[in-house]
mmCIF file with all atom_site columns, C-alpha atoms in Angstrom:
data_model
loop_
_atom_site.group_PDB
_atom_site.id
_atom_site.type_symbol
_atom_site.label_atom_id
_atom_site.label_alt_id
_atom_site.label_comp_id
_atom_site.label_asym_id
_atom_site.label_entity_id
_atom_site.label_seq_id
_atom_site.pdbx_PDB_ins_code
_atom_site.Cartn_x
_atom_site.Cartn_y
_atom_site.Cartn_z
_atom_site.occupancy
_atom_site.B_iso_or_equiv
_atom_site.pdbx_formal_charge
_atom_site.auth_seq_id
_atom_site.auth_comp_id
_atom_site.auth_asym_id
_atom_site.auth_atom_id
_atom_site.pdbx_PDB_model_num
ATOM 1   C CA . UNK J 1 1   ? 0.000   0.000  0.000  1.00 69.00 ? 10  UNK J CA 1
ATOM 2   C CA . UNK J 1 2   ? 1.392   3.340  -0.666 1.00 82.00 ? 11  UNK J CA 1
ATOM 3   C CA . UNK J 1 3   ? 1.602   6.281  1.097  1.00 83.00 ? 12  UNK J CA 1
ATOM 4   C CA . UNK J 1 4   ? -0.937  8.255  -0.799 1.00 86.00 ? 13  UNK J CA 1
ATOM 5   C CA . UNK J 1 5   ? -3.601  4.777  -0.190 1.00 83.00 ? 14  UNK J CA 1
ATOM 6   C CA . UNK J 1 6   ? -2.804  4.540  3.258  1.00 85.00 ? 15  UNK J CA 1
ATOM 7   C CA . UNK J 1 7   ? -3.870  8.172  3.675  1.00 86.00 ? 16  UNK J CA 1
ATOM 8   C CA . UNK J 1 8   ? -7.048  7.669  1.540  1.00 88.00 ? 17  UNK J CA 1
ATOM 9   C CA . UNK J 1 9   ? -7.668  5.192  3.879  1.00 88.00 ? 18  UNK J CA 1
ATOM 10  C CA . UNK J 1 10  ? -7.159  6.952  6.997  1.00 90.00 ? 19  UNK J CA 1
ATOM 11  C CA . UNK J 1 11  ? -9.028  10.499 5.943  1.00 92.00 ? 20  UNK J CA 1
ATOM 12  C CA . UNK J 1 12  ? -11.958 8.022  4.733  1.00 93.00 ? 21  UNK J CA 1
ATOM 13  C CA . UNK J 1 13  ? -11.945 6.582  8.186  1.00 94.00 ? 22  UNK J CA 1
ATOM 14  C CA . UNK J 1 14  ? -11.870 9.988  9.864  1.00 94.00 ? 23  UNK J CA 1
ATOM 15  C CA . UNK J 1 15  ? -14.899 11.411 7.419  1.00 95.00 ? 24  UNK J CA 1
ATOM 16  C CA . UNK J 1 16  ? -17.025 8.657  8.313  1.00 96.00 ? 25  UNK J CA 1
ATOM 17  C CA . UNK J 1 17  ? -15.860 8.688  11.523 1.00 96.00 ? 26  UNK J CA 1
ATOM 18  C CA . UNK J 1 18  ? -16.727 12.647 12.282 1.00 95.00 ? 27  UNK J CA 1
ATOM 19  C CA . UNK J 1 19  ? -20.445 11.431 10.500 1.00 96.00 ? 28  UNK J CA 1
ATOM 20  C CA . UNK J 1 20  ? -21.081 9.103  13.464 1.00 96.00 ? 29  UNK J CA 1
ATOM 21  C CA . UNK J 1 21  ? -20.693 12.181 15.727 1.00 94.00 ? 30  UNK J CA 1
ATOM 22  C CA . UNK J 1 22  ? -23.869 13.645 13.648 1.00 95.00 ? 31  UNK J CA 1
ATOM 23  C CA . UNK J 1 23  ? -25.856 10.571 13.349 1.00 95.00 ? 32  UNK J CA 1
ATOM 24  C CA . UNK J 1 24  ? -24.688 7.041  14.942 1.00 94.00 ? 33  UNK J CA 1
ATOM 25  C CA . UNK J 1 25  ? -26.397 4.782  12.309 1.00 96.00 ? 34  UNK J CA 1
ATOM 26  C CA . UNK J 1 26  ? -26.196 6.879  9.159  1.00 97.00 ? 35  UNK J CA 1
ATOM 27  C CA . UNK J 1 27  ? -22.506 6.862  8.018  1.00 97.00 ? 36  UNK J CA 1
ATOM 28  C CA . UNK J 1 28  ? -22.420 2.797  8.915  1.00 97.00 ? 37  UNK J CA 1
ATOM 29  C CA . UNK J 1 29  ? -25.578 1.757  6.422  1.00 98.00 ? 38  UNK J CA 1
ATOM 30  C CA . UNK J 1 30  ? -24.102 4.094  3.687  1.00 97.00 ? 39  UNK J CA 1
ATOM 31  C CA . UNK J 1 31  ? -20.887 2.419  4.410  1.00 97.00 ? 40  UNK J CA 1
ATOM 32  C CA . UNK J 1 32  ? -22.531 -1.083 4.475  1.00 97.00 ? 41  UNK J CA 1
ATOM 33  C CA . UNK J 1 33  ? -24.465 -0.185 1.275  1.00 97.00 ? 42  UNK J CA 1
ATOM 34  C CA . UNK J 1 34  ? -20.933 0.899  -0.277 1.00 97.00 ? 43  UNK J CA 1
ATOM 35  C CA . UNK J 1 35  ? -19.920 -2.105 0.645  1.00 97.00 ? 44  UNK J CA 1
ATOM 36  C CA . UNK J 1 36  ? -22.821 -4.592 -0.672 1.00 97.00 ? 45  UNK J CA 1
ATOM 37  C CA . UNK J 1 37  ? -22.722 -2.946 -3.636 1.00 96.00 ? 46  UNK J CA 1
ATOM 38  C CA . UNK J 1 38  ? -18.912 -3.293 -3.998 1.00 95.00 ? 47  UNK J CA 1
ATOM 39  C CA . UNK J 1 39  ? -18.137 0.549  -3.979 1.00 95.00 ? 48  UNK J CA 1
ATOM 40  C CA . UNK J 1 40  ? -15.968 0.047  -0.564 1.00 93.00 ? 49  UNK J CA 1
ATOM 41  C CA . UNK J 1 41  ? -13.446 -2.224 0.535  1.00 92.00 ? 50  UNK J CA 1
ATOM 42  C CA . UNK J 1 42  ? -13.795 -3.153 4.119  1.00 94.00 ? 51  UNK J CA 1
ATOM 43  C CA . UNK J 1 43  ? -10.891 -4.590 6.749  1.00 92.00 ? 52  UNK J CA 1
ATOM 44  C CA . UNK J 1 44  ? -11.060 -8.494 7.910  1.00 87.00 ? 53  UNK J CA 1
ATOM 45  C CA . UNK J 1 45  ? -13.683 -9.238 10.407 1.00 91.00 ? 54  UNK J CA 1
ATOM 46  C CA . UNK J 1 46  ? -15.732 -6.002 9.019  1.00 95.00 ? 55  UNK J CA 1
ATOM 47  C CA . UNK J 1 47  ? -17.553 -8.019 5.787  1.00 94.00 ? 56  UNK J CA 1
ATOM 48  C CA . UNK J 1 48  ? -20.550 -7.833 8.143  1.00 96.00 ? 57  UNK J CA 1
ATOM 49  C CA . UNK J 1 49  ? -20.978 -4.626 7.563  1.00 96.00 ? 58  UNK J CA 1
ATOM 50  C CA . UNK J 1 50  ? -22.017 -5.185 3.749  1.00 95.00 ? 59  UNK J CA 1
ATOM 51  C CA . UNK J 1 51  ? -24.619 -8.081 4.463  1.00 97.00 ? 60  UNK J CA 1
ATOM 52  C CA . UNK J 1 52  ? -28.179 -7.865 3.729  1.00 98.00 ? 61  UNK J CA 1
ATOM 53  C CA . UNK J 1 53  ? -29.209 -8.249 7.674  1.00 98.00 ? 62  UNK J CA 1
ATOM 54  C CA . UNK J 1 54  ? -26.819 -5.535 8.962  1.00 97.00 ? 63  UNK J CA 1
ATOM 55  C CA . UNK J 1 55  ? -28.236 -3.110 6.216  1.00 98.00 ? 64  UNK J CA 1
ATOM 56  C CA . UNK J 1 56  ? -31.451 -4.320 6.791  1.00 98.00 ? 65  UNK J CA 1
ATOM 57  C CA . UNK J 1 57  ? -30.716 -3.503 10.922 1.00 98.00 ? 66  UNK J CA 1
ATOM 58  C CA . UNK J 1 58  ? -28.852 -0.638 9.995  1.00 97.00 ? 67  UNK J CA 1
ATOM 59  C CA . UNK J 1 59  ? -31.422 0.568  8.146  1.00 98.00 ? 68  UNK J CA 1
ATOM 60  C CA . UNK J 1 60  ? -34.480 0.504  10.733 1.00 98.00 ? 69  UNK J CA 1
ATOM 61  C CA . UNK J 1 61  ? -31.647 1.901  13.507 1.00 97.00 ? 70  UNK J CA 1
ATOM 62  C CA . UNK J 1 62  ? -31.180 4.637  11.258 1.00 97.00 ? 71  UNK J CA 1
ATOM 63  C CA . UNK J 1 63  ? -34.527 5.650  10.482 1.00 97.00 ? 72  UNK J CA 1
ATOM 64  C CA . UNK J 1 64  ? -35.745 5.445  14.207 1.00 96.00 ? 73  UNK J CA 1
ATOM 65  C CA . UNK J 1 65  ? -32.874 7.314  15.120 1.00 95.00 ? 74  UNK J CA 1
ATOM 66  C CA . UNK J 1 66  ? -33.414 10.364 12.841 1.00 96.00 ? 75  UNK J CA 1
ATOM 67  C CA . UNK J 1 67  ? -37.193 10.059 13.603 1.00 96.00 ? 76  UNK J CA 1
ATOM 68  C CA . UNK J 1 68  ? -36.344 10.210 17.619 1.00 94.00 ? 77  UNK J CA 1
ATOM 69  C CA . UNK J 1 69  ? -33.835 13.814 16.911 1.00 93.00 ? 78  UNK J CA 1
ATOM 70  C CA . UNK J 1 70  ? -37.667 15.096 15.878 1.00 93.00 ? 79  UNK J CA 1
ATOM 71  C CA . UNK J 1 71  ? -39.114 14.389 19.123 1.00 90.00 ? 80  UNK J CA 1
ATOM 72  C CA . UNK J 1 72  ? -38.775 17.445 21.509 1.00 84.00 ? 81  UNK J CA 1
ATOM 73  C CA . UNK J 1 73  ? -37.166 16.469 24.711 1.00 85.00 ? 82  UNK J CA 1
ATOM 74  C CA . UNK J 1 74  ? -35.629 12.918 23.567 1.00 91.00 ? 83  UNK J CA 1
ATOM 75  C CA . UNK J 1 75  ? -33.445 14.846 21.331 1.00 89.00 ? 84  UNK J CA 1
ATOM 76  C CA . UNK J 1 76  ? -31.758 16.223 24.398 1.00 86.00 ? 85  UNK J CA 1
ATOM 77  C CA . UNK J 1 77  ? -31.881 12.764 25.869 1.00 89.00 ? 86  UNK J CA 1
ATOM 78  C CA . UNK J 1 78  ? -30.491 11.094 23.095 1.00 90.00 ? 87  UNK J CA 1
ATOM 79  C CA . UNK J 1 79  ? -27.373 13.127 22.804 1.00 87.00 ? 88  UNK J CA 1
ATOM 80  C CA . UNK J 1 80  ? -26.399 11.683 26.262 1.00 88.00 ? 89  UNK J CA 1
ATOM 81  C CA . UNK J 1 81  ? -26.634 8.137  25.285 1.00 88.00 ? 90  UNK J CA 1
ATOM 82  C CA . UNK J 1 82  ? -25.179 9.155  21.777 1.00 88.00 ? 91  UNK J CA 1
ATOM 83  C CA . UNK J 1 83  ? -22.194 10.936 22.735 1.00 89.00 ? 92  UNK J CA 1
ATOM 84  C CA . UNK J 1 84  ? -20.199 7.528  24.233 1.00 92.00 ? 93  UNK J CA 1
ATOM 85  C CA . UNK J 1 85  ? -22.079 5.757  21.089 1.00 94.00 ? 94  UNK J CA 1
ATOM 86  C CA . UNK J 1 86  ? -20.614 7.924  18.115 1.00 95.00 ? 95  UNK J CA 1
ATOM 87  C CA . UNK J 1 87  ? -16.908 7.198  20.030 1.00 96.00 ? 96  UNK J CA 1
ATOM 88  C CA . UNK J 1 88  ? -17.889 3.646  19.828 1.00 96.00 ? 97  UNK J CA 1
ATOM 89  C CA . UNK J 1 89  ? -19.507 3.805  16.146 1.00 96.00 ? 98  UNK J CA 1
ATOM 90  C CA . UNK J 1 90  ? -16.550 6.039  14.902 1.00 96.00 ? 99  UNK J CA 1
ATOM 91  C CA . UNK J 1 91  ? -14.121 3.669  16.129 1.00 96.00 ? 100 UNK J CA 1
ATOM 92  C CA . UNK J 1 92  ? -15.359 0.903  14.451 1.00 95.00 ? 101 UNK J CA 1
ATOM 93  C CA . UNK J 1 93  ? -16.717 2.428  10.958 1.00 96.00 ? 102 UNK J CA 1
ATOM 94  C CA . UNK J 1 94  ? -12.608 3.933  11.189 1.00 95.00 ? 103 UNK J CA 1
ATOM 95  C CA . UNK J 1 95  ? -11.126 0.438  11.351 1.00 95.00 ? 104 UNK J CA 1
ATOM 96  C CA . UNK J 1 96  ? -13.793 -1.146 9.124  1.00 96.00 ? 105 UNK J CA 1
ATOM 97  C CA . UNK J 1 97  ? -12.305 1.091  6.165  1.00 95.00 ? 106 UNK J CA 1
ATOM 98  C CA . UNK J 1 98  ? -8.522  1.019  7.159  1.00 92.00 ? 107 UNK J CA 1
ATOM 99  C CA . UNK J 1 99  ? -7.673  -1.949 4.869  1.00 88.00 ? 108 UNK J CA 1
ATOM 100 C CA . UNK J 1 100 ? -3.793  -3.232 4.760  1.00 82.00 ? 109 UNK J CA 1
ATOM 101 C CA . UNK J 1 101 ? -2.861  -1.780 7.853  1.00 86.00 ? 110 UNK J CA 1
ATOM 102 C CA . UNK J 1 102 ? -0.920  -3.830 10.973 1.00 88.00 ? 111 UNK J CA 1
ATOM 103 C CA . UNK J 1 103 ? -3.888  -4.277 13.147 1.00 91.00 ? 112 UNK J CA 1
ATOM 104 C CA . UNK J 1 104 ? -1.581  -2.421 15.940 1.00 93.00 ? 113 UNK J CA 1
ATOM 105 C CA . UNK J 1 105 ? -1.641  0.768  13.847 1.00 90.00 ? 114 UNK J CA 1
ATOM 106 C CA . UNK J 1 106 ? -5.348  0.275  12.628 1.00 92.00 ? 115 UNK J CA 1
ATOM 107 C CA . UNK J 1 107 ? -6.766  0.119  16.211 1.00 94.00 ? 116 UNK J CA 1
ATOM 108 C CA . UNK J 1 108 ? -4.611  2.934  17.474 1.00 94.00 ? 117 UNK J CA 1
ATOM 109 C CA . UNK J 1 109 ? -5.426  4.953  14.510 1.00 92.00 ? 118 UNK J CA 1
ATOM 110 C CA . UNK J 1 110 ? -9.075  4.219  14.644 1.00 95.00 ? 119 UNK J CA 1
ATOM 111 C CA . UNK J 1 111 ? -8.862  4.523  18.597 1.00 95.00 ? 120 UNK J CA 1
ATOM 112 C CA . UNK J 1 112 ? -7.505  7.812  18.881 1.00 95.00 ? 121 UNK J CA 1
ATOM 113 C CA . UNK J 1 113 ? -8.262  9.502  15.239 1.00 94.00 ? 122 UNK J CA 1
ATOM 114 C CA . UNK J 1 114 ? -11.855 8.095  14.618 1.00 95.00 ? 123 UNK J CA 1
ATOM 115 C CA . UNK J 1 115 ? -13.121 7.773  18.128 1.00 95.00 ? 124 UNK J CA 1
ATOM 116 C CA . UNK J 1 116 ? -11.983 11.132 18.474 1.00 95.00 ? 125 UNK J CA 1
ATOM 117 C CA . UNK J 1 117 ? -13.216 13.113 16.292 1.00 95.00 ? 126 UNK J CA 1
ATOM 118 C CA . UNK J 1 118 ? -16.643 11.189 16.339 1.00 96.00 ? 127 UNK J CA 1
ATOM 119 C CA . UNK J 1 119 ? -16.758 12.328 20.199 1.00 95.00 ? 128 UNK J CA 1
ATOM 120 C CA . UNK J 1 120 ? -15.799 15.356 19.474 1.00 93.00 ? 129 UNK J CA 1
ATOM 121 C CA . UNK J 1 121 ? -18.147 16.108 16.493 1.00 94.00 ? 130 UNK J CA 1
ATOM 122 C CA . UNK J 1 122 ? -20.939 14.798 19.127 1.00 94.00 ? 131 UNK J CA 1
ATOM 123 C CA . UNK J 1 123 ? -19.684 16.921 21.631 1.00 92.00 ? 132 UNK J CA 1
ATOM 124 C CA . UNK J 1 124 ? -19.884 20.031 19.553 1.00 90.00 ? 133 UNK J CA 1
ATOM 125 C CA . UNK J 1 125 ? -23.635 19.032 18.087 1.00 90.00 ? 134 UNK J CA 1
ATOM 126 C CA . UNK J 1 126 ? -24.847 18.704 21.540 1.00 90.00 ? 135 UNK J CA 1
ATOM 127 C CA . UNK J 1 127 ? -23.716 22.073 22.847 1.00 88.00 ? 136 UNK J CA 1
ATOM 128 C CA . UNK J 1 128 ? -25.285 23.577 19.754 1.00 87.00 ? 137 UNK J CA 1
ATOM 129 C CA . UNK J 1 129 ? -28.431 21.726 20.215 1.00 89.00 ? 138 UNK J CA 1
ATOM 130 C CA . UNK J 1 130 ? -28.078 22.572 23.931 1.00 88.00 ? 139 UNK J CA 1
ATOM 131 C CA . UNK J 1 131 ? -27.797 25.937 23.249 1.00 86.00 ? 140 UNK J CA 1
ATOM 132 C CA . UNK J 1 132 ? -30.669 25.647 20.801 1.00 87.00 ? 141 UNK J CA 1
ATOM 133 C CA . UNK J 1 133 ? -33.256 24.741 23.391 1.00 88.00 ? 142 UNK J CA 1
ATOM 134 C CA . UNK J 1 134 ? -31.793 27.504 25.961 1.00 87.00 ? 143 UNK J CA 1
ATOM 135 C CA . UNK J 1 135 ? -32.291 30.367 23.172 1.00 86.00 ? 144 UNK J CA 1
ATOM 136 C CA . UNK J 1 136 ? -35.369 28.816 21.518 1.00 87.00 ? 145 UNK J CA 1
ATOM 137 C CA . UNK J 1 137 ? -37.096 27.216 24.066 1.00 86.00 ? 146 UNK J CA 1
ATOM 138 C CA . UNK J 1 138 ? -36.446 23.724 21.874 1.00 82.00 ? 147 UNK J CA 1
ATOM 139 C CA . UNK J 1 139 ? -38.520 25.417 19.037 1.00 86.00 ? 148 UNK J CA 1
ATOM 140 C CA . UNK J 1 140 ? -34.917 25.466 17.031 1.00 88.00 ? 149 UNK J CA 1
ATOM 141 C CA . UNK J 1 141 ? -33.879 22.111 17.778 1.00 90.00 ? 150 UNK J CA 1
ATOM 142 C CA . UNK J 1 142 ? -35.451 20.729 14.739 1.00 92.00 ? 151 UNK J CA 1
ATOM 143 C CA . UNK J 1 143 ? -33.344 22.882 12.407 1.00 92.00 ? 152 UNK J CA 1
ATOM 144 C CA . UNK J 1 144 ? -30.288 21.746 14.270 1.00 91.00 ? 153 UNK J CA 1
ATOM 145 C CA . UNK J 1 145 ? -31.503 17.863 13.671 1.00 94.00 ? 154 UNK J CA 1
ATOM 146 C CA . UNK J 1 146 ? -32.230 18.673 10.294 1.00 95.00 ? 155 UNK J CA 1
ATOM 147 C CA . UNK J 1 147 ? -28.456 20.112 9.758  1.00 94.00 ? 156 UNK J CA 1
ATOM 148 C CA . UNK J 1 148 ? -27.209 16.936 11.902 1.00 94.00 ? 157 UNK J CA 1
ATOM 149 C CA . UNK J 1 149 ? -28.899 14.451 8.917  1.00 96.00 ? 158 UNK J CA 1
ATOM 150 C CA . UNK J 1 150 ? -27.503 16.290 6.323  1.00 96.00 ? 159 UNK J CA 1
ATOM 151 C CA . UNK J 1 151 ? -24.455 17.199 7.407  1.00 95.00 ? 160 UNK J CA 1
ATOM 152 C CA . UNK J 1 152 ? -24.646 13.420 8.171  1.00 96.00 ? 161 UNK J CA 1
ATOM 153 C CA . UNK J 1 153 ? -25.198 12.244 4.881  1.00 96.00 ? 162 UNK J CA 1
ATOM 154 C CA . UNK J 1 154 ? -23.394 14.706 3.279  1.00 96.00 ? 163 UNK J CA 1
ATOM 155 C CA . UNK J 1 155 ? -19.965 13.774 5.197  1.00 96.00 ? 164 UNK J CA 1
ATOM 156 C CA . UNK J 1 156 ? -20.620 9.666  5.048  1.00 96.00 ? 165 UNK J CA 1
ATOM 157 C CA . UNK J 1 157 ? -20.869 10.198 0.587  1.00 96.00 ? 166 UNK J CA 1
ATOM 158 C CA . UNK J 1 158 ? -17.915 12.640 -0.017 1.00 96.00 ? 167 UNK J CA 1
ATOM 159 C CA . UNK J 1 159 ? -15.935 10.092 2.648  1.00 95.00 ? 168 UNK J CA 1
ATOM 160 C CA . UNK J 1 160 ? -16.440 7.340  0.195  1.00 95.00 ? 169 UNK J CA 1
ATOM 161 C CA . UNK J 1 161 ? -16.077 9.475  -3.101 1.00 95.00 ? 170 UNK J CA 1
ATOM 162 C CA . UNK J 1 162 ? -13.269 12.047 -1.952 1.00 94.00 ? 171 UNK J CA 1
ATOM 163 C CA . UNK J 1 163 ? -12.092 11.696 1.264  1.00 93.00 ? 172 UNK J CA 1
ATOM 164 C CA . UNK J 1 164 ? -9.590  14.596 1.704  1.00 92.00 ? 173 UNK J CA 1
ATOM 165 C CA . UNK J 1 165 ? -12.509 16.779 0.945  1.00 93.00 ? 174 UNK J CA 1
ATOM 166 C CA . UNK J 1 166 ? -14.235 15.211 3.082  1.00 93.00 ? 175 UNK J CA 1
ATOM 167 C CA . UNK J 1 167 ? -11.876 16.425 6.068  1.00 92.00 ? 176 UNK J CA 1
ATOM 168 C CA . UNK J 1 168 ? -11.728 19.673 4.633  1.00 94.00 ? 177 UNK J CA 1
ATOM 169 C CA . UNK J 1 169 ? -15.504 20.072 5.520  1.00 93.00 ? 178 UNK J CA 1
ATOM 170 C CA . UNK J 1 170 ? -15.064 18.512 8.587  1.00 92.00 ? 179 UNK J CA 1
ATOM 171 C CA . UNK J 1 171 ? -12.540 21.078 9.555  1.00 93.00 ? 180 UNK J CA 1
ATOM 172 C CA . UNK J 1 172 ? -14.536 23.684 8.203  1.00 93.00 ? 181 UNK J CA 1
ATOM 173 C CA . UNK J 1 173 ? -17.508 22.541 10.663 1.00 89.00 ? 182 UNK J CA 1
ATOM 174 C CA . UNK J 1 174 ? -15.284 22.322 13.839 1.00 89.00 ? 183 UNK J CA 1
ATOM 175 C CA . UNK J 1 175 ? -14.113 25.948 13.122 1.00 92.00 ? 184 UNK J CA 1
ATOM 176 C CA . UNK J 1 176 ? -17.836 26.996 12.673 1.00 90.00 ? 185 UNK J CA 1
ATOM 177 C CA . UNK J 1 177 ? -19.378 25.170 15.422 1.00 84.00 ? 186 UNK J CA 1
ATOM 178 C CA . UNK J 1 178 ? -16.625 27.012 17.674 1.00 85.00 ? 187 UNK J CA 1
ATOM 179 C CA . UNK J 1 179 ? -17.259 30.430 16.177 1.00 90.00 ? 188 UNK J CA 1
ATOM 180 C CA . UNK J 1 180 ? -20.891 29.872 16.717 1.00 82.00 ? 189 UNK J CA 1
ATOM 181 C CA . UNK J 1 181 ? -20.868 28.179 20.264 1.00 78.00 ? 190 UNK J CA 1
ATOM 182 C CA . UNK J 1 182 ? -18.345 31.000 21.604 1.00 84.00 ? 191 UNK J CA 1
ATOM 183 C CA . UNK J 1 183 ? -20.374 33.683 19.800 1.00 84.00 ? 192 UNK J CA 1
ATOM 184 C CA . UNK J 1 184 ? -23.565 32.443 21.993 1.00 74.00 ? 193 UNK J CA 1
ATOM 185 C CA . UNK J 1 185 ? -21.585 32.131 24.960 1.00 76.00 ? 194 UNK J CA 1
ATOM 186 C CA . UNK J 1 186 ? -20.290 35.512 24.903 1.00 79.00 ? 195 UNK J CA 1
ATOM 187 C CA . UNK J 1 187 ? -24.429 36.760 23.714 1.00 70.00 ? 196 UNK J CA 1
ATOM 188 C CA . UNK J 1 188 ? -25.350 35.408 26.508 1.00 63.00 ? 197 UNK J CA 1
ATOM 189 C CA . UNK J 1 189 ? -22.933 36.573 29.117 1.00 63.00 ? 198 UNK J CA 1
ATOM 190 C CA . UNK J 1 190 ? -23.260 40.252 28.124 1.00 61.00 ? 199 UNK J CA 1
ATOM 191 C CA . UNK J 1 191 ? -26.784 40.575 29.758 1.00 56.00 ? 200 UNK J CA 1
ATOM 192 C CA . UNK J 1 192 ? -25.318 39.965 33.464 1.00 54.00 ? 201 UNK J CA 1
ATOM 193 C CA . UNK J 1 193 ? -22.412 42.256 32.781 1.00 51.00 ? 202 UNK J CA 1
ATOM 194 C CA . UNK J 1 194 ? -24.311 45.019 32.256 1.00 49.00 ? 203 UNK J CA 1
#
């Protein structure tokens, strides 16, 4: 594998990995369906993945799972079971794709790299939603669930088709979820000062 492969592999890892932090189930059915379909190559023990009962599971986990970001008050809920979950889910969809690597280096990279920035993209998407229902009274919340799916979606296809863009946007988001989240922090600190 060279050096330009291995880091196709690794930035498509990461892009579906930072996906999982939007939506747990999402990035792993388009990555199964990539798969079934012969579109993505996945590591040993991850074939799984592109079988008709994990899409098929995948699938119905998915759809309940964008369904339940709808529902006023389990949103809020679900971002504190889904926080530990997109580590979890970005771990594994990060190894799944890191093909020809030493499983040493594939678990540490997926570990650290995908687990990572799946908890962090969480993180981030539950202080904005967070902050959503303080300013809004929840009323927002569904435009942040709506930007979760296709940001989502979005992420999980240009991961498989161009990964390195992929990261791009991903970098872009983290730098605009920051701007945003300190921007409302400092909005709604000034009110007290005064």
């Amino acid at each position: 594998m060279s050096h330009f492969d291995l880091a196709l592999s690794v930035a498509l890892g990461i892009g579906l990995a930072a996906a999982t932090g939007f939506r747990l189930f999402l990035p792993l059915l388009v990555l199964g369906g990539a798969a079934y379909t012969g579109h993505a190559s996945l590591s040993d023990g991850f074939a799984w993945l592109g079988t008709p009962a994990a899409l098929i599971m995948l699938g119905t986990a998915a759809i309940v799972e964008i369904a339940a970001f709808y529902i006023p008050g389990v949103d809020n809920l679900l971002d504190t079971v889904a926080t530990p979950g997109a580590v979890v889910a970005g771990t594994i969809v990060s190894a799944a794709v890191m093909t020809d690597l030493p499983p040493m280096v594939k678990w540490t990279a997926a570990i650290i790299a995908g687990g990572g920035v799946a908890g962090i993209t969480q993180g981030l998407t539950a202080m904005l939603r967070a902050k959503s229902t303080v300013f809004t009274g929840g009323l927002g919340n569904s435009a942040v669930a709506t930007a979760e799916l296709g940001s989502a979606s979005l992420i999980s296809i240009l991961a498989l088709a161009a990964p390195l863009a992929a990261i791009a946007l991903v970098v872009l988001f983290f730098w605009l979820a920051f701007r945003l989240l300190h921007r409302l922090a400092r909005g709604s600190r000034q009110p007290n000062e005064q």
